[in-house]
Coordinates of N, CA and C in Angstrom, one line a residue:
Chain J
G1013 N -153.9 62.3 8.5 CA -154.2 63.2 7.1 C -155.8 63.9 7.6
A1014 N -156.0 64.5 6.3 CA -156.8 66.2 6.3 C -158.3 64.8 5.6
V1015 N -159.2 65.5 6.5 CA -160.2 64.6 6.6 C -161.4 65.6 5.7
V1016 N -162.2 65.4 4.4 CA -163.1 66.4 4.2 C -164.3 65.1 4.3
S1017 N -165.8 65.7 4.8 CA -166.7 65.3 4.8 C -168.1 65.9 4.0
Q1018 N -168.7 64.9 3.5 CA -169.9 65.3 2.7 C -171.0 64.6 3.4
H1019 N -171.7 65.6 3.2 CA -173.2 65.7 4.0 C -174.3 65.9 3.5
P1020 N -175.4 65.2 2.9 CA -175.9 64.0 3.3 C -175.0 63.0 2.0
S1021 N -174.6 62.0 2.2 CA -174.2 60.3 1.1 C -175.4 60.4 0.7
R1022 N -176.4 59.9 0.7 CA -177.4 59.8 0.3 C -178.8 60.6 -0.1
V1023 N -179.4 61.2 -1.0 CA -180.7 61.7 -1.1 C -181.6 61.7 -2.2
I1024 N -182.7 61.6 -1.8 CA -183.3 61.2 -2.9 C -184.1 62.5 -2.8
C1025 N -185.0 63.4 -3.7 CA -185.6 64.2 -3.8 C -186.5 64.4 -5.0
K1026 N -187.9 65.1 -4.9 CA -188.8 64.9 -5.9 C -188.4 65.7 -7.0
S1027 N -188.9 65.6 -8.3 CA -188.7 66.8 -9.5 C -188.9 68.0 -8.9
G1028 N -188.3 69.1 -9.0 CA -189.0 70.0 -9.4 C -187.7 71.0 -7.8
T1029 N -187.8 70.0 -7.1 CA -187.4 70.6 -5.7 C -186.1 71.0 -5.7
S1030 N -185.0 71.4 -4.6 CA -183.8 71.5 -4.4 C -183.5 71.4 -3.6
V1031 N -181.9 71.1 -3.9 CA -181.1 69.8 -2.9 C -179.7 70.2 -2.6
K1032 N -179.2 70.8 -1.0 CA -178.5 71.2 -0.8 C -177.6 69.9 -0.1
I1033 N -176.0 70.2 -0.8 CA -175.0 69.2 -0.4 C -173.7 70.0 0.1
E1034 N -173.8 69.1 1.5 CA -172.2 70.2 2.2 C -170.8 69.6 2.2
C1035 N -169.6 70.5 2.1 CA -168.4 69.7 1.9 C -167.7 70.2 3.5
R1036 N -167.4 69.7 3.8 CA -166.6 70.3 5.0 C -165.3 69.8 5.3
S1037 N -164.3 70.7 5.6 CA -162.8 70.2 5.7 C -162.9 70.1 7.2
L1038 N -162.5 69.0 8.0 CA -162.6 68.8 9.3 C -161.4 69.1 10.1
D1039 N -160.1 68.9 9.2 CA -158.7 69.7 10.4 C -158.2 70.5 9.6
F1040 N -158.3 70.9 8.7 CA -157.4 72.4 7.8 C -158.5 73.0 7.4
Q1041 N -158.0 74.2 6.9 CA -158.7 75.4 6.4 C -158.4 75.3 4.8
A1042 N -159.7 75.0 3.9 CA -159.7 74.7 2.5 C -159.9 76.0 2.4
T1043 N -158.8 76.6 1.5 CA -159.1 78.4 0.5 C -160.0 77.6 -0.8
T1044 N -159.6 76.2 -1.2 CA -160.4 76.2 -2.8 C -161.3 75.1 -2.4
M1045 N -162.2 75.0 -3.0 CA -162.9 73.2 -3.0 C -163.4 73.2 -4.4
F1046 N -163.5 72.0 -4.6 CA -163.8 71.6 -6.1 C -165.1 70.6 -5.7
W1047 N -166.2 71.1 -7.0 CA -167.1 70.1 -6.8 C -166.7 69.1 -8.3
Y1048 N -166.9 68.3 -8.2 CA -167.1 67.0 -9.3 C -168.9 66.3 -9.6
R1049 N -168.8 65.6 -10.8 CA -170.5 64.8 -11.1 C -169.4 63.6 -11.2
Q1050 N -170.4 62.3 -11.4 CA -169.6 61.1 -11.9 C -170.9 60.3 -11.8
F1051 N -170.8 60.1 -13.2 CA -172.0 59.4 -13.9 C -171.6 57.5 -14.1
P1052 N -172.4 56.9 -13.9 CA -172.3 55.6 -13.8 C -171.0 55.0 -14.5
K1053 N -170.2 54.2 -14.0 CA -169.1 53.6 -14.7 C -168.3 54.8 -15.9
Q1054 N -168.5 56.2 -14.8 CA -167.5 57.0 -16.0 C -166.4 57.9 -14.9
S1055 N -165.7 58.5 -15.3 CA -164.8 59.5 -14.4 C -165.4 60.5 -13.5
L1056 N -164.7 61.0 -12.4 CA -165.1 62.3 -12.1 C -165.1 63.7 -13.3
M1057 N -166.0 64.4 -13.3 CA -166.0 65.6 -14.6 C -166.0 66.6 -13.4
L1058 N -165.2 67.6 -13.6 CA -165.1 68.5 -13.0 C -166.5 69.8 -13.0
M1059 N -167.0 70.0 -11.9 CA -168.2 70.8 -12.1 C -167.5 72.5 -12.2
A1060 N -167.1 72.8 -11.4 CA -166.5 74.3 -10.4 C -165.8 74.1 -9.5
T1061 N -165.1 75.5 -9.7 CA -163.9 75.5 -8.4 C -164.5 76.6 -7.7
S1062 N -164.4 76.4 -6.7 CA -164.9 77.6 -5.5 C -163.4 78.0 -4.5
N1063 N -163.4 79.2 -4.6 CA -162.4 79.8 -3.4 C -163.2 80.9 -2.5
E1064 N -162.5 80.2 -1.6 CA -163.6 81.1 0.0 C -163.5 82.5 -0.2
G1065 N -164.7 83.0 -0.2 CA -165.3 84.3 -0.4 C -165.0 84.9 -1.6
S1066 N -165.3 84.3 -2.4 CA -165.2 84.7 -4.2 C -166.5 83.9 -4.6
K1067 N -167.1 84.1 -6.0 CA -167.6 83.5 -6.7 C -166.8 82.2 -7.1
A1068 N -167.7 81.2 -7.7 CA -167.0 80.1 -8.2 C -166.6 80.0 -9.5
T1069 N -166.2 79.5 -10.4 CA -165.5 78.9 -11.4 C -166.0 77.8 -12.2
Y1070 N -166.9 77.7 -12.8 CA -167.8 77.2 -13.3 C -167.2 76.6 -14.6
E1071 N -167.1 75.2 -15.1 CA -166.5 74.5 -16.2 C -167.8 74.8 -17.4
Q1072 N -167.3 75.0 -18.6 CA -167.8 74.8 -19.5 C -169.4 74.1 -19.4
G1073 N -169.9 74.5 -20.1 CA -171.7 73.3 -19.7 C -172.1 73.0 -18.7
V1074 N -171.8 73.9 -17.7 CA -172.3 73.9 -16.3 C -173.0 75.1 -15.8
E1075 N -174.2 74.8 -15.7 CA -175.2 75.8 -15.4 C -175.1 76.4 -13.8
K1076 N -174.5 77.6 -13.7 CA -174.1 78.5 -12.6 C -175.5 78.6 -11.7
D1077 N -176.7 78.7 -12.5 CA -178.0 79.2 -12.0 C -178.4 78.2 -11.3
K1078 N -178.0 76.6 -11.8 CA -178.9 75.6 -11.7 C -178.0 75.3 -10.6
F1079 N -176.4 75.2 -10.5 CA -175.7 74.5 -9.5 C -175.3 75.6 -9.0
L1080 N -175.9 75.5 -7.5 CA -175.5 77.1 -6.9 C -174.4 76.9 -5.9
I1081 N -173.0 77.4 -6.1 CA -171.7 77.1 -4.7 C -171.6 78.2 -4.4
N1082 N -171.6 77.8 -3.1 CA -171.1 79.0 -1.9 C -170.5 78.6 -1.1
H1083 N -169.1 79.3 -0.9 CA -167.8 78.7 0.1 C -167.9 80.3 0.9
A1084 N -168.3 79.9 1.9 CA -168.7 81.1 2.8 C -167.7 81.4 3.9
S1085 N -166.8 80.0 4.1 CA -165.9 80.0 5.1 C -164.6 78.8 4.7
L1086 N -163.6 78.9 5.7 CA -162.6 78.3 5.3 C -162.7 76.9 5.4
T1087 N -163.7 76.3 6.2 CA -164.2 74.9 6.1 C -165.3 74.4 5.6
L1088 N -166.5 75.5 4.6 CA -167.5 74.9 4.6 C -167.6 75.2 3.1
S1089 N -168.0 74.6 2.1 CA -168.9 74.4 0.6 C -169.9 73.7 0.9
T1090 N -170.8 74.6 0.2 CA -172.2 74.3 -0.5 C -172.8 74.0 -2.0
L1091 N -173.0 72.9 -2.3 CA -173.8 73.2 -3.4 C -175.3 72.5 -3.6
T1092 N -176.2 73.6 -3.8 CA -177.1 73.2 -4.4 C -177.8 73.3 -5.6
V1093 N -178.3 72.2 -5.9 CA -178.9 71.9 -7.1 C -180.1 72.1 -7.3
T1094 N -180.8 73.3 -7.9 CA -181.7 73.9 -8.0 C -182.7 72.9 -9.3
S1095 N -184.2 73.4 -8.7 CA -185.3 72.7 -9.6 C -184.8 71.5 -10.5
A1096 N -184.1 70.2 -9.3 CA -183.6 69.1 -10.1 C -184.6 68.2 -10.8
H1097 N -184.1 67.8 -11.9 CA -184.9 66.9 -12.7 C -184.0 65.3 -12.5
P1098 N -184.4 64.1 -13.3 CA -184.1 63.6 -13.0 C -182.5 62.9 -13.6
E1099 N -182.4 63.7 -14.4 CA -181.1 64.0 -15.3 C -179.9 64.1 -14.4
D1100 N -180.0 64.9 -13.5 CA -179.5 65.5 -12.4 C -179.3 64.5 -11.4
S1101 N -179.7 63.1 -11.6 CA -179.2 62.0 -10.8 C -177.8 61.6 -11.0
S1102 N -177.3 61.7 -9.8 CA -175.6 61.3 -10.1 C -175.0 61.3 -8.7
F1103 N -173.7 60.9 -8.5 CA -173.2 61.4 -7.4 C -171.6 62.3 -7.5
Y1104 N -172.0 63.1 -6.3 CA -171.7 64.4 -6.5 C -170.4 64.3 -5.5
I1105 N -169.0 64.7 -5.9 CA -168.4 64.5 -5.0 C -167.2 65.9 -5.1
C1106 N -167.1 66.5 -3.7 CA -166.3 67.8 -3.8 C -164.6 67.2 -3.1
S1107 N -164.2 67.9 -3.3 CA -162.3 67.9 -2.9 C -162.5 69.5 -2.2
A1108 N -161.3 69.2 -1.7 CA -160.5 70.5 -0.6 C -159.3 70.6 -0.4
R1109 N -158.6 71.7 -0.8 CA -157.2 72.1 -1.3 C -156.4 73.2 0.0
K1110 N -155.8 72.7 0.5 CA -155.3 73.7 1.8 C -154.4 74.7 0.8
Q1111 N -154.5 76.0 1.6 CA -153.6 77.4 0.9 C -152.3 77.1 0.5
G1112 N -151.7 76.9 -0.6 CA -150.4 76.6 -1.1 C -149.7 75.3 -1.2
A1113 N -151.1 74.9 -1.0 CA -150.9 73.1 -1.3 C -151.2 72.5 -2.6
T1114 N -150.6 71.5 -3.4 CA -151.2 70.8 -4.4 C -151.7 69.7 -4.2
E1115 N -152.0 69.2 -3.2 CA -153.1 67.8 -2.8 C -154.0 68.0 -2.2
A1116 N -155.3 67.3 -3.0 CA -156.5 67.4 -2.9 C -157.2 66.3 -2.0
F1117 N -157.9 66.6 -1.2 CA -158.5 65.6 -0.3 C -159.9 65.1 -0.8
F1118 N -160.6 64.1 -1.3 CA -162.0 64.2 -1.6 C -162.6 64.1 -0.4
G1119 N -164.2 64.1 -0.3 CA -165.0 63.6 0.2 C -165.9 61.9 0.0
Q1120 N -166.8 62.1 0.8 CA -166.7 60.6 0.7 C -168.0 60.4 -0.6
G1121 N -168.2 61.5 -1.0 CA -169.2 61.7 -2.1 C -170.7 61.9 -1.3
T1122 N -171.5 62.0 -2.5 CA -173.3 62.2 -2.7 C -174.2 61.6 -3.6
R1123 N -174.8 60.6 -2.8 CA -175.6 59.7 -4.4 C -177.1 60.4 -4.3
L1124 N -176.9 61.6 -5.4 CA -178.3 61.9 -5.1 C -179.2 61.3 -6.5
T1125 N -180.7 61.0 -6.0 CA -181.7 60.6 -6.8 C -182.7 61.4 -6.7
V1126 N -183.4 61.8 -8.4 CA -184.4 62.5 -8.2 C -185.5 61.6 -9.1
V1127 N -186.6 61.4 -8.3 CA -187.5 61.1 -8.9 C -188.7 61.8 -9.1
Chain N
K432 N -155.1 68.4 -27.2 CA -155.5 68.4 -26.1 C -154.9 67.3 -24.6
N433 N -155.6 68.2 -23.3 CA -154.7 67.2 -22.6 C -155.4 65.8 -22.3
Q434 N -155.0 64.7 -22.2 CA -156.2 63.7 -22.0 C -155.3 62.8 -21.5
V435 N -156.3 61.7 -20.1 CA -155.9 60.9 -19.3 C -156.4 59.3 -19.6
E436 N -155.5 58.2 -20.4 CA -155.8 57.1 -20.8 C -156.1 56.2 -20.1
Q437 N -156.8 55.1 -19.7 CA -156.2 54.1 -18.6 C -156.6 52.9 -19.5
S438 N -155.7 51.6 -19.5 CA -156.5 50.3 -19.6 C -155.6 49.1 -18.7
P439 N -156.8 48.2 -18.5 CA -157.3 48.1 -19.1 C -159.0 48.6 -18.5
Q440 N -160.0 48.4 -19.3 CA -161.0 49.5 -19.0 C -161.4 48.5 -17.4
S441 N -161.4 47.3 -17.3 CA -161.7 46.8 -16.5 C -161.2 45.2 -16.8
L442 N -160.7 44.4 -14.7 CA -160.1 43.4 -14.8 C -160.7 42.5 -13.8
I443 N -160.6 40.8 -14.1 CA -161.1 40.6 -12.8 C -159.8 39.3 -12.5
I444 N -159.1 39.2 -11.6 CA -157.9 38.6 -11.1 C -158.6 37.2 -9.9
L445 N -157.7 36.4 -9.6 CA -158.2 35.6 -8.7 C -157.3 36.4 -7.6
E446 N -158.2 36.0 -6.1 CA -157.4 36.6 -5.1 C -155.9 36.1 -4.8
G447 N -154.8 36.5 -4.6 CA -153.5 36.3 -4.3 C -152.8 36.8 -5.7
K448 N -153.3 36.8 -6.7 CA -152.2 37.3 -7.8 C -152.1 39.0 -7.7
N449 N -151.3 39.0 -8.6 CA -150.6 40.2 -9.0 C -151.5 40.9 -10.6
C450 N -151.2 42.1 -10.4 CA -151.4 42.6 -11.7 C -151.1 43.9 -11.8
T451 N -151.1 44.4 -12.6 CA -150.4 46.0 -13.4 C -151.6 46.4 -14.4
L452 N -151.9 48.0 -13.9 CA -152.9 48.6 -14.2 C -151.7 50.0 -15.4
Q453 N -152.4 50.4 -16.6 CA -151.8 51.1 -17.4 C -152.6 52.4 -17.7
C454 N -151.6 53.8 -17.6 CA -152.4 54.7 -17.6 C -151.3 55.4 -18.4
N455 N -151.7 56.0 -20.0 CA -150.7 57.2 -20.3 C -151.6 58.3 -20.8
Y456 N -150.2 59.2 -20.9 CA -151.3 60.8 -21.0 C -150.6 61.4 -22.0
T457 N -151.6 62.7 -22.4 CA -150.7 63.7 -22.8 C -150.7 65.3 -22.5
V458 N -150.9 65.1 -20.7 CA -150.8 66.4 -20.3 C -149.7 67.3 -20.3
S459 N -149.6 68.5 -20.9 CA -148.3 69.0 -20.7 C -148.5 70.5 -20.7
P460 N -147.8 71.7 -19.8 CA -146.7 70.6 -19.0 C -147.6 70.0 -17.9
F461 N -146.4 69.5 -17.0 CA -146.7 68.0 -16.4 C -146.6 68.3 -15.0
S462 N -147.2 68.3 -13.9 CA -146.9 68.4 -12.2 C -146.6 67.4 -11.9
N463 N -147.4 66.4 -11.5 CA -147.7 65.4 -11.0 C -148.5 63.9 -11.6
L464 N -148.3 63.0 -11.1 CA -149.0 61.9 -11.2 C -149.8 61.0 -10.5
R465 N -151.0 60.9 -9.9 CA -151.5 60.2 -9.0 C -152.3 58.8 -9.3
W466 N -152.1 58.4 -8.3 CA -153.3 57.0 -8.5 C -154.3 57.1 -7.2
Y467 N -155.4 56.7 -7.5 CA -156.4 56.7 -6.4 C -157.2 55.7 -6.8
K468 N -157.6 55.4 -5.4 CA -158.4 53.7 -5.4 C -159.8 54.6 -4.7
Q469 N -160.8 54.4 -5.3 CA -162.5 54.7 -5.4 C -163.2 53.3 -5.1
D470 N -163.5 52.7 -4.0 CA -164.7 52.1 -3.9 C -166.1 52.3 -4.5
T471 N -167.0 51.4 -4.9 CA -167.9 52.3 -5.1 C -169.3 52.7 -4.2
G472 N -169.5 53.7 -4.9 CA -170.3 54.6 -4.1 C -169.6 55.8 -2.7
R473 N -168.3 55.3 -2.8 CA -167.1 56.3 -2.4 C -166.6 57.3 -3.1
G474 N -166.0 58.2 -2.2 CA -164.5 58.9 -2.5 C -163.7 58.5 -2.8
P475 N -162.3 58.9 -4.1 CA -161.4 58.5 -4.3 C -160.6 58.8 -3.0
V476 N -159.5 58.0 -3.0 CA -158.4 58.2 -1.7 C -157.2 58.0 -2.5
S477 N -156.3 58.7 -2.2 CA -155.1 58.4 -3.0 C -154.0 57.2 -2.8
L478 N -153.4 56.8 -3.2 CA -152.4 55.5 -3.2 C -151.1 56.1 -3.7
T479 N -150.9 56.8 -4.6 CA -149.4 57.8 -4.7 C -149.6 58.7 -5.2
I480 N -148.8 59.7 -5.4 CA -148.3 60.9 -5.7 C -147.2 60.8 -6.4
M481 N -146.6 61.1 -8.0 CA -145.4 60.9 -8.2 C -145.0 62.8 -8.7
T482 N -143.9 62.8 -8.8 CA -143.4 64.2 -9.6 C -143.1 63.9 -10.8
F483 N -142.6 64.5 -11.5 CA -141.9 64.5 -12.7 C -140.4 64.1 -12.9
S484 N -139.7 63.6 -11.5 CA -138.5 62.9 -11.3 C -138.6 62.0 -10.7
E485 N -139.3 61.5 -10.3 CA -139.4 60.2 -9.6 C -140.1 58.6 -10.4
N486 N -139.4 57.6 -10.1 CA -139.9 56.7 -11.2 C -140.4 55.3 -10.2
T487 N -140.5 55.8 -9.1 CA -141.2 54.4 -8.9 C -141.7 54.8 -6.9
K488 N -142.8 54.6 -7.0 CA -143.1 54.9 -5.6 C -144.2 53.7 -5.3
S489 N -144.0 53.4 -4.2 CA -144.4 52.0 -3.1 C -145.3 52.8 -2.1
N490 N -146.5 52.1 -1.9 CA -147.6 52.6 -0.7 C -148.0 51.2 -0.4
G491 N -147.2 50.0 0.7 CA -147.5 48.6 0.7 C -147.7 47.8 -0.8
R492 N -149.1 47.2 -1.2 CA -148.4 46.4 -1.7 C -148.9 46.8 -3.7
Y493 N -148.8 48.0 -3.0 CA -149.4 49.4 -4.4 C -147.8 49.7 -5.0
T494 N -146.9 49.7 -5.8 CA -146.4 50.2 -6.5 C -146.9 50.8 -7.9
A495 N -146.5 52.4 -7.9 CA -146.8 53.2 -9.5 C -145.5 53.5 -9.9
T496 N -145.4 53.4 -11.2 CA -143.7 53.7 -11.7 C -144.3 54.5 -13.0
L497 N -143.6 55.7 -13.3 CA -143.4 56.9 -14.3 C -142.6 56.8 -15.2
D498 N -142.8 56.5 -16.1 CA -141.8 57.4 -17.4 C -142.4 58.6 -18.0
A499 N -141.8 59.5 -17.1 CA -141.9 60.9 -17.9 C -141.4 61.3 -20.0
D500 N -140.4 60.2 -20.1 CA -140.5 60.3 -21.3 C -141.5 60.1 -22.6
T501 N -142.2 58.8 -21.9 CA -142.8 58.2 -22.7 C -144.2 58.5 -22.2
K502 N -144.4 59.6 -20.8 CA -145.5 59.7 -20.7 C -146.6 58.7 -20.1
Q503 N -145.7 57.4 -19.8 CA -146.5 56.3 -19.1 C -146.7 56.0 -17.6
S504 N -147.3 55.5 -17.2 CA -147.3 55.1 -15.6 C -147.9 54.2 -15.4
S505 N -147.6 53.1 -14.3 CA -148.8 51.7 -14.2 C -148.8 52.1 -12.9
L506 N -149.7 50.9 -12.5 CA -149.5 50.8 -10.8 C -149.8 49.2 -10.8
H507 N -149.0 48.7 -10.0 CA -148.7 47.3 -9.8 C -149.6 46.5 -8.4
I508 N -150.5 45.8 -8.2 CA -150.9 45.3 -7.2 C -150.6 44.1 -7.0
T509 N -149.7 43.8 -5.7 CA -149.3 42.5 -5.3 C -150.2 42.0 -4.5
A510 N -150.3 40.4 -4.9 CA -150.4 39.2 -3.8 C -152.0 40.0 -3.2
S511 N -152.9 40.2 -4.6 CA -154.6 40.9 -4.5 C -155.2 40.3 -3.5
Q512 N -156.3 41.2 -2.4 CA -157.0 41.3 -2.0 C -158.6 41.1 -2.2
L513 N -159.3 40.7 -1.4 CA -161.2 41.0 -2.0 C -160.8 42.2 -1.8
S514 N -160.4 43.3 -0.8 CA -160.4 44.6 -0.4 C -160.1 45.8 -2.0
D515 N -159.2 44.7 -2.6 CA -158.4 45.5 -3.4 C -160.0 46.1 -4.6
S516 N -160.7 45.2 -4.6 CA -162.0 45.3 -5.6 C -162.1 46.6 -5.7
A517 N -162.3 47.5 -6.7 CA -162.4 48.8 -6.9 C -162.2 49.5 -8.0
S518 N -162.6 50.7 -8.1 CA -162.0 51.4 -9.5 C -160.8 52.1 -9.0
Y519 N -159.7 51.9 -9.9 CA -158.2 52.7 -10.3 C -158.0 53.6 -10.8
I520 N -158.2 55.1 -10.4 CA -158.0 56.1 -11.0 C -157.0 56.9 -11.6
C521 N -156.6 57.1 -12.5 CA -154.9 57.7 -13.1 C -155.1 59.4 -13.1
V522 N -154.7 60.2 -12.3 CA -154.9 61.5 -12.4 C -153.8 62.3 -12.4
V523 N -153.4 62.9 -13.7 CA -152.5 63.8 -13.9 C -152.7 65.4 -13.6
M524 N -151.9 65.6 -12.9 CA -152.3 67.6 -12.7 C -151.2 68.2 -13.5
D525 N -151.9 69.4 -14.0 CA -151.0 70.1 -15.2 C -150.1 71.3 -14.1
S526 N -149.7 72.4 -15.1 CA -148.9 73.4 -14.5 C -149.8 74.2 -14.1
S527 N -151.2 74.1 -14.2 CA -152.1 75.1 -13.5 C -152.8 74.6 -12.3
Y528 N -152.2 73.3 -12.0 CA -152.7 72.9 -11.0 C -154.5 72.3 -11.3
K529 N -154.6 71.8 -12.3 CA -155.5 71.2 -12.8 C -155.4 69.8 -12.9
L530 N -156.8 69.3 -12.2 CA -156.6 67.6 -12.3 C -157.2 66.9 -13.5
I531 N -156.5 66.0 -13.9 CA -157.3 65.6 -15.4 C -157.6 64.0 -15.1
F532 N -158.4 63.5 -15.2 CA -159.2 62.3 -14.7 C -158.9 61.3 -16.1
G533 N -158.6 59.9 -15.7 CA -158.3 59.1 -16.5 C -159.8 58.4 -16.4
S534 N -160.2 57.6 -16.9 CA -161.7 57.0 -16.8 C -162.1 55.8 -15.8
G535 N -160.7 55.6 -15.3 CA -160.3 54.5 -14.6 C -160.4 53.0 -15.0
T536 N -160.0 51.7 -14.0 CA -159.6 50.6 -14.4 C -161.0 50.1 -13.1
R537 N -161.5 49.4 -13.5 CA -162.6 48.4 -12.3 C -161.7 47.1 -12.4
L538 N -161.3 46.9 -11.3 CA -160.5 45.9 -10.6 C -161.4 44.7 -9.9
L539 N -161.9 43.7 -10.5 CA -162.5 42.5 -9.1 C -161.8 41.1 -9.3
V540 N -161.4 41.1 -7.5 CA -160.8 40.1 -7.4 C -161.6 39.0 -6.8
R541 N -161.5 37.9 -7.0 CA -162.4 36.8 -6.6 C -161.9 35.9 -5.8
P542 N -162.1 35.3 -5.0 CA -162.0 34.0 -4.4 C -161.7 33.0 -5.1

């Protein structure tokens, strides 16, 4: 099956610093990757959709300058949370989709805690 | 507005018992409906995917049903195990391939 790996699985950072989260498709080429945020006891909320080689499309209410997304290759997308604040503490999950496919596979998630 | 609603919000059952989780949706046009299992602190894992024409799909002890006329789906878990304790999320894909998530049902299986 298709494997999507996120790194790190947990990160604690100080308020005001930036944190980068990686999402890799290990055994397939992902033309599209999705970034989600999940608060406790809530479902996943789509933040942005990134297509390889082009700018990400952000959902309404998501600040593109705060959540920088780079999808430079067919196997790697990164989400950088800039100038993190405690309210950015959340569970961030990526998913990746092959070209022409409808199925998307999820990473294991990254728990971000901003102190 | 495209929505996916799940019930119950949470459920506690004894090990070995069966349970059924419900999902109602208003997404239209509809492409497919998925059930995911999400363990605490982990990403969702796909259990079943059903298209418009499918009524039932099984994956081991998990059986999903779909009634596209009433826009309802259910996930039945047979002979529950402790490892079934997780959140179960109903997700509908619309015709533009966008995933619309339900809020999930948190299942706790007790010994």
